[in-house]
Amino acid sequence: MNILIITADQWRGECLSALGHAHVKTPNLDQLAKEGVLFRDHYAQATPCAPSRSSMHTGMYMQSNRCVVNGAPLDSRFSNWALEVRAAGYEPSLFGYTDSAIDPRGLDPEDPRLKHYSEPLPGIGPYTPMRDEVSTEWVEYLRDKGYPVPERPWSLYSELREGVDWAAGGDAVLPLAIEREDHETHYMVNRCIDWIESQSTPWITHLSLLRPHPPFAAPEPYNSLHDPEDMPDPLRRDSTDEEAPQHP
């Protein structure tokens, strides 16, 4: 049996045309939904990102696995799907990230893995490294293709915008100045496809895509698929005080 797990970070649950969204068009995801099983009432167990992923990877509520904020280490006494399938004979791989902070107990205080929380989930074998939410392999790919990648890769989202200063709140509608086939999502999907096609034994892999997580910097034509004037208003109250009761 071959198993492919795909996730997308900060995807709003209703934003699938397969679910009848009036504006968003998601043809590839719709095809997956058509060929598989579509869960209309699936809920993330926690926010922000890392606690939500920890719940998904372990099958435990946040208050049980105790990963309650980004950067909180996952206790090594807890198992997860990667460890379980490894025990069954698979070597799970990862394209993307899980942002799993390693359990510090038993490690040297100077262990470099303690300086960030970008480690893969325990049990994962081959993986594509990421730092500061940017794939280091993708950065090298862009450099090899001649893009002017800045010294600090995270800055490429502002410096590869056509004159837009993202940090100063620049217009997110303007495109990221790379070709769409060179975008991070496109690159990661192609890496995963190439790996799958090279396998000769049963496999399991996790394709973990960062987008639509900010920054909102898309290449053409995706930056202008929708006119902001046609979008419905956000579902929110008129004031912060009115919002507060639904966010305990």
Short mmCIF file of C-alpha atoms in Angstrom, two decimals:
data_model
loop_
_atom_site.label_atom_id
_atom_site.label_comp_id
_atom_site.label_asym_id
_atom_site.label_seq_id
_atom_site.Cartn_x
_atom_site.Cartn_y
_atom_site.Cartn_z
CA MET A 1 0.00 0.00 0.00
CA ASN A 2 1.20 3.50 -0.88
CA ILE A 3 0.08 6.47 1.24
CA LEU A 4 0.29 10.18 0.39
CA ILE A 5 -0.61 12.75 3.08
CA ILE A 6 -1.12 16.31 1.77
CA THR A 7 -1.62 19.33 4.01
CA ALA A 8 -1.80 23.08 3.31
CA ASP A 9 -1.09 25.59 6.06
CA GLN A 10 -3.83 28.04 7.14
CA TRP A 11 -6.33 26.90 4.53
CA ARG A 12 -9.79 28.17 5.38
CA GLY A 13 -12.01 25.12 5.45
CA GLU A 14 -14.85 26.51 3.35
CA CYS A 15 -12.56 27.66 0.52
CA LEU A 16 -13.05 24.71 -1.81
CA SER A 17 -15.16 24.85 -4.93
CA ALA A 18 -15.97 21.19 -4.22
CA LEU A 19 -17.87 22.50 -1.19
CA GLY A 20 -19.72 25.06 -3.30
CA HIS A 21 -17.72 28.20 -2.51
CA ALA A 22 -19.06 31.07 -4.60
CA HIS A 23 -15.66 32.52 -5.58
CA VAL A 24 -12.72 30.20 -4.88
CA LYS A 25 -11.87 27.73 -7.65
CA THR A 26 -9.78 24.71 -6.68
CA PRO A 27 -9.85 22.27 -9.63
CA ASN A 28 -6.99 20.03 -8.49
CA LEU A 29 -8.29 19.70 -4.94
CA ASP A 30 -11.77 19.12 -6.34
CA GLN A 31 -10.38 16.19 -8.34
CA LEU A 32 -8.84 14.73 -5.20
CA ALA A 33 -12.18 15.13 -3.42
CA LYS A 34 -13.98 13.43 -6.31
CA GLU A 35 -11.62 10.46 -6.37
CA GLY A 36 -11.40 10.11 -2.59
CA VAL A 37 -13.42 10.96 0.49
CA LEU A 38 -14.46 14.52 1.32
CA PHE A 39 -14.95 15.28 5.01
CA ARG A 40 -17.30 18.25 5.29
CA ASP A 41 -17.07 18.46 9.09
CA HIS A 42 -13.36 18.12 9.80
CA TYR A 43 -12.04 20.56 12.41
CA ALA A 44 -8.50 21.57 13.32
CA GLN A 45 -7.89 20.82 16.99
CA ALA A 46 -5.74 23.82 17.86
CA THR A 47 -4.14 27.07 16.82
CA PRO A 48 -1.54 28.15 15.90
CA CYS A 49 0.16 25.91 13.34
CA ALA A 50 2.50 23.66 15.34
CA PRO A 51 -0.05 22.64 18.01
CA SER A 52 -2.56 21.86 15.26
CA ARG A 53 -0.02 19.68 13.46
CA SER A 54 0.98 17.96 16.70
CA SER A 55 -2.64 16.97 17.26
CA MET A 56 -2.92 15.63 13.73
CA HIS A 57 0.38 13.73 13.87
CA THR A 58 -0.22 12.16 17.30
CA GLY A 59 -4.01 11.77 17.32
CA MET A 60 -4.07 13.58 20.67
CA TYR A 61 -5.73 16.76 21.86
CA MET A 62 -3.48 19.74 22.52
CA GLN A 63 -4.02 19.53 26.28
CA SER A 64 -2.86 15.90 26.17
CA ASN A 65 0.24 16.17 23.98
CA ARG A 66 1.06 19.52 25.66
CA CYS A 67 2.29 21.20 22.49
CA VAL A 68 0.38 24.44 23.07
CA VAL A 69 2.43 27.07 21.18
CA ASN A 70 4.76 27.17 18.19
CA GLY A 71 8.14 25.98 19.40
CA ALA A 72 6.84 23.84 22.27
CA PRO A 73 8.63 20.46 22.08
CA LEU A 74 6.62 17.30 21.58
CA ASP A 75 7.30 14.93 24.47
CA SER A 76 9.34 11.98 23.19
CA ARG A 77 7.16 9.53 25.15
CA PHE A 78 4.33 10.11 22.65
CA SER A 79 4.17 8.15 19.42
CA ASN A 80 3.03 9.51 16.07
CA TRP A 81 2.02 8.18 12.67
CA ALA A 82 5.62 8.28 11.33
CA LEU A 83 6.95 6.13 14.18
CA GLU A 84 4.03 3.72 13.85
CA VAL A 85 4.42 3.16 10.10
CA ARG A 86 8.18 2.84 10.53
CA ALA A 87 7.51 0.00 12.98
CA ALA A 88 5.37 -1.58 10.25
CA GLY A 89 8.26 -1.53 7.77
CA TYR A 90 7.85 1.80 5.97
CA GLU A 91 10.40 4.61 5.79
CA PRO A 92 8.23 7.74 5.86
CA SER A 93 9.49 10.78 3.97
CA LEU A 94 8.60 14.46 4.06
CA PHE A 95 8.38 17.16 1.40
CA GLY A 96 7.84 20.42 3.23
CA TYR A 97 7.93 20.71 6.99
CA THR A 98 6.31 19.73 10.27
CA ASP A 99 8.02 22.36 12.49
CA SER A 100 8.46 19.81 15.28
CA ALA A 101 10.54 21.12 18.18
CA ILE A 102 12.69 18.29 19.48
CA ASP A 103 12.38 17.11 23.09
CA PRO A 104 15.38 18.75 24.82
CA ARG A 105 15.71 16.18 27.60
CA GLY A 106 18.71 13.97 27.02
CA LEU A 107 20.31 16.36 24.52
CA ASP A 108 23.46 18.39 24.97
CA PRO A 109 22.47 22.01 25.80
CA GLU A 110 24.57 23.13 22.81
CA ASP A 111 22.83 20.80 20.35
CA PRO A 112 22.08 23.01 17.31
CA ARG A 113 18.63 21.44 16.94
CA LEU A 114 17.59 23.30 20.09
CA LYS A 115 18.08 26.67 18.42
CA HIS A 116 15.00 26.37 16.20
CA TYR A 117 11.81 24.36 15.87
CA SER A 118 12.14 23.35 12.22
CA GLU A 119 12.99 19.70 12.83
CA PRO A 120 10.97 16.98 11.07
CA LEU A 121 8.51 14.85 13.00
CA PRO A 122 10.31 12.03 14.89
CA GLY A 123 10.31 8.93 12.71
CA ILE A 124 10.55 10.80 9.40
CA GLY A 125 13.35 9.58 7.14
CA PRO A 126 14.32 11.57 4.02
CA TYR A 127 13.02 15.13 4.09
CA THR A 128 13.45 18.52 2.44
CA PRO A 129 15.02 20.91 4.99
CA MET A 130 13.33 24.22 5.79
CA ARG A 131 14.48 27.16 7.92
CA ASP A 132 12.51 30.31 8.72
CA GLU A 133 9.58 28.75 6.84
CA VAL A 134 11.56 28.70 3.58
CA SER A 135 12.78 25.56 1.81
CA THR A 136 16.56 25.74 1.57
CA GLU A 137 16.45 23.45 -1.48
CA TRP A 138 13.99 25.80 -3.18
CA VAL A 139 16.23 28.79 -2.46
CA GLU A 140 19.16 27.02 -4.16
CA TYR A 141 16.86 26.12 -7.06
CA LEU A 142 15.98 29.81 -7.51
CA ARG A 143 19.64 30.80 -7.38
CA ASP A 144 20.52 28.18 -9.99
CA LYS A 145 17.84 29.64 -12.26
CA GLY A 146 19.30 33.13 -11.92
CA TYR A 147 16.84 34.77 -9.55
CA PRO A 148 18.38 37.47 -7.28
CA VAL A 149 17.83 35.64 -3.99
CA PRO A 150 18.78 37.81 -0.97
CA GLU A 151 21.22 36.68 1.71
CA ARG A 152 18.36 36.09 4.16
CA PRO A 153 15.96 33.87 2.17
CA TRP A 154 12.83 35.03 4.03
CA SER A 155 13.39 38.50 2.51
CA LEU A 156 12.86 37.15 -0.99
CA TYR A 157 9.12 37.63 -0.55
CA SER A 158 9.66 41.38 -0.32
CA GLU A 159 12.68 41.76 -2.59
CA LEU A 160 11.20 39.64 -5.38
CA ARG A 161 8.04 41.71 -5.43
CA GLU A 162 8.11 44.31 -8.19
CA GLY A 163 9.11 47.30 -6.08
CA VAL A 164 6.81 46.40 -3.18
CA ASP A 165 7.97 46.64 0.42
CA TRP A 166 6.11 43.74 2.06
CA ALA A 167 7.39 44.60 5.52
CA ALA A 168 5.83 48.06 5.20
CA GLY A 169 2.46 46.60 4.26
CA GLY A 170 2.85 46.64 0.49
CA ASP A 171 0.01 45.75 -1.86
CA ALA A 172 -0.41 41.97 -1.82
CA VAL A 173 -2.10 42.05 -5.24
CA LEU A 174 1.18 42.82 -7.01
CA PRO A 175 2.90 39.63 -8.19
CA LEU A 176 5.90 37.80 -6.84
CA ALA A 177 8.53 38.32 -9.54
CA ILE A 178 9.10 34.66 -10.37
CA GLU A 179 7.47 32.37 -12.90
CA ARG A 180 4.58 30.33 -11.53
CA GLU A 181 6.36 27.05 -12.31
CA ASP A 182 9.22 28.21 -10.06
CA HIS A 183 7.02 29.02 -7.08
CA GLU A 184 7.71 27.19 -3.82
CA THR A 185 4.46 25.18 -3.98
CA HIS A 186 5.08 24.12 -7.58
CA TYR A 187 8.66 23.16 -6.74
CA MET A 188 7.70 21.09 -3.70
CA VAL A 189 4.92 19.25 -5.53
CA ASN A 190 7.28 18.38 -8.39
CA ARG A 191 9.93 17.14 -5.94
CA CYS A 192 7.34 14.89 -4.34
CA ILE A 193 6.11 13.58 -7.71
CA ASP A 194 9.67 12.81 -8.83
CA TRP A 195 10.32 10.92 -5.59
CA ILE A 196 7.11 8.90 -5.86
CA GLU A 197 7.91 7.92 -9.45
CA SER A 198 11.35 6.68 -8.36
CA GLN A 199 10.01 4.27 -5.72
CA SER A 200 9.98 0.52 -6.33
CA THR A 201 8.60 -0.56 -2.94
CA PRO A 202 5.54 0.50 -0.91
CA TRP A 203 5.94 4.04 0.38
CA ILE A 204 4.39 6.69 2.59
CA THR A 205 5.17 10.38 2.24
CA HIS A 206 3.87 13.64 3.64
CA LEU A 207 3.59 16.64 1.29
CA SER A 208 3.30 19.60 3.64
CA LEU A 209 2.68 22.85 1.73
CA LEU A 210 3.22 26.20 3.44
CA ARG A 211 0.76 28.22 1.37
CA PRO A 212 -1.68 29.93 1.79
CA HIS A 213 0.20 30.86 4.99
CA PRO A 214 1.44 34.49 4.79
CA PRO A 215 3.13 36.36 3.27
CA PHE A 216 0.47 36.69 0.60
CA ALA A 217 2.82 36.90 -2.37
CA ALA A 218 1.68 34.94 -5.41
CA PRO A 219 3.14 34.92 -8.94
CA GLU A 220 1.09 35.78 -11.98
CA PRO A 221 -1.64 34.86 -12.86
CA TYR A 222 -2.70 33.81 -9.35
CA ASN A 223 -2.30 37.29 -7.86
CA SER A 224 -5.17 38.62 -9.97
CA LEU A 225 -7.60 35.72 -10.33
CA HIS A 226 -10.15 37.54 -8.18
CA ASP A 227 -11.17 41.17 -7.99
CA PRO A 228 -11.12 42.29 -4.33
CA GLU A 229 -14.30 44.24 -4.97
CA ASP A 230 -16.12 40.98 -5.73
CA MET A 231 -15.10 39.31 -2.48
CA PRO A 232 -17.61 39.00 0.39
CA ASP A 233 -16.93 40.94 3.57
CA PRO A 234 -15.04 39.12 6.36
CA LEU A 235 -17.18 37.23 8.86
CA ARG A 236 -16.51 39.34 11.91
CA ARG A 237 -18.14 41.61 14.46
CA ASP A 238 -18.09 45.39 14.30
CA SER A 239 -15.63 45.83 17.17
CA THR A 240 -12.89 44.03 19.08
CA ASP A 241 -15.08 43.92 22.19
CA GLU A 242 -17.82 42.13 20.26
CA GLU A 243 -15.30 39.68 18.80
CA ALA A 244 -13.77 38.80 22.18
CA PRO A 245 -16.51 36.48 23.55
CA GLN A 246 -16.03 33.99 20.70
CA HIS A 247 -12.26 33.82 21.34
CA PRO A 248 -11.94 32.66 24.97
#
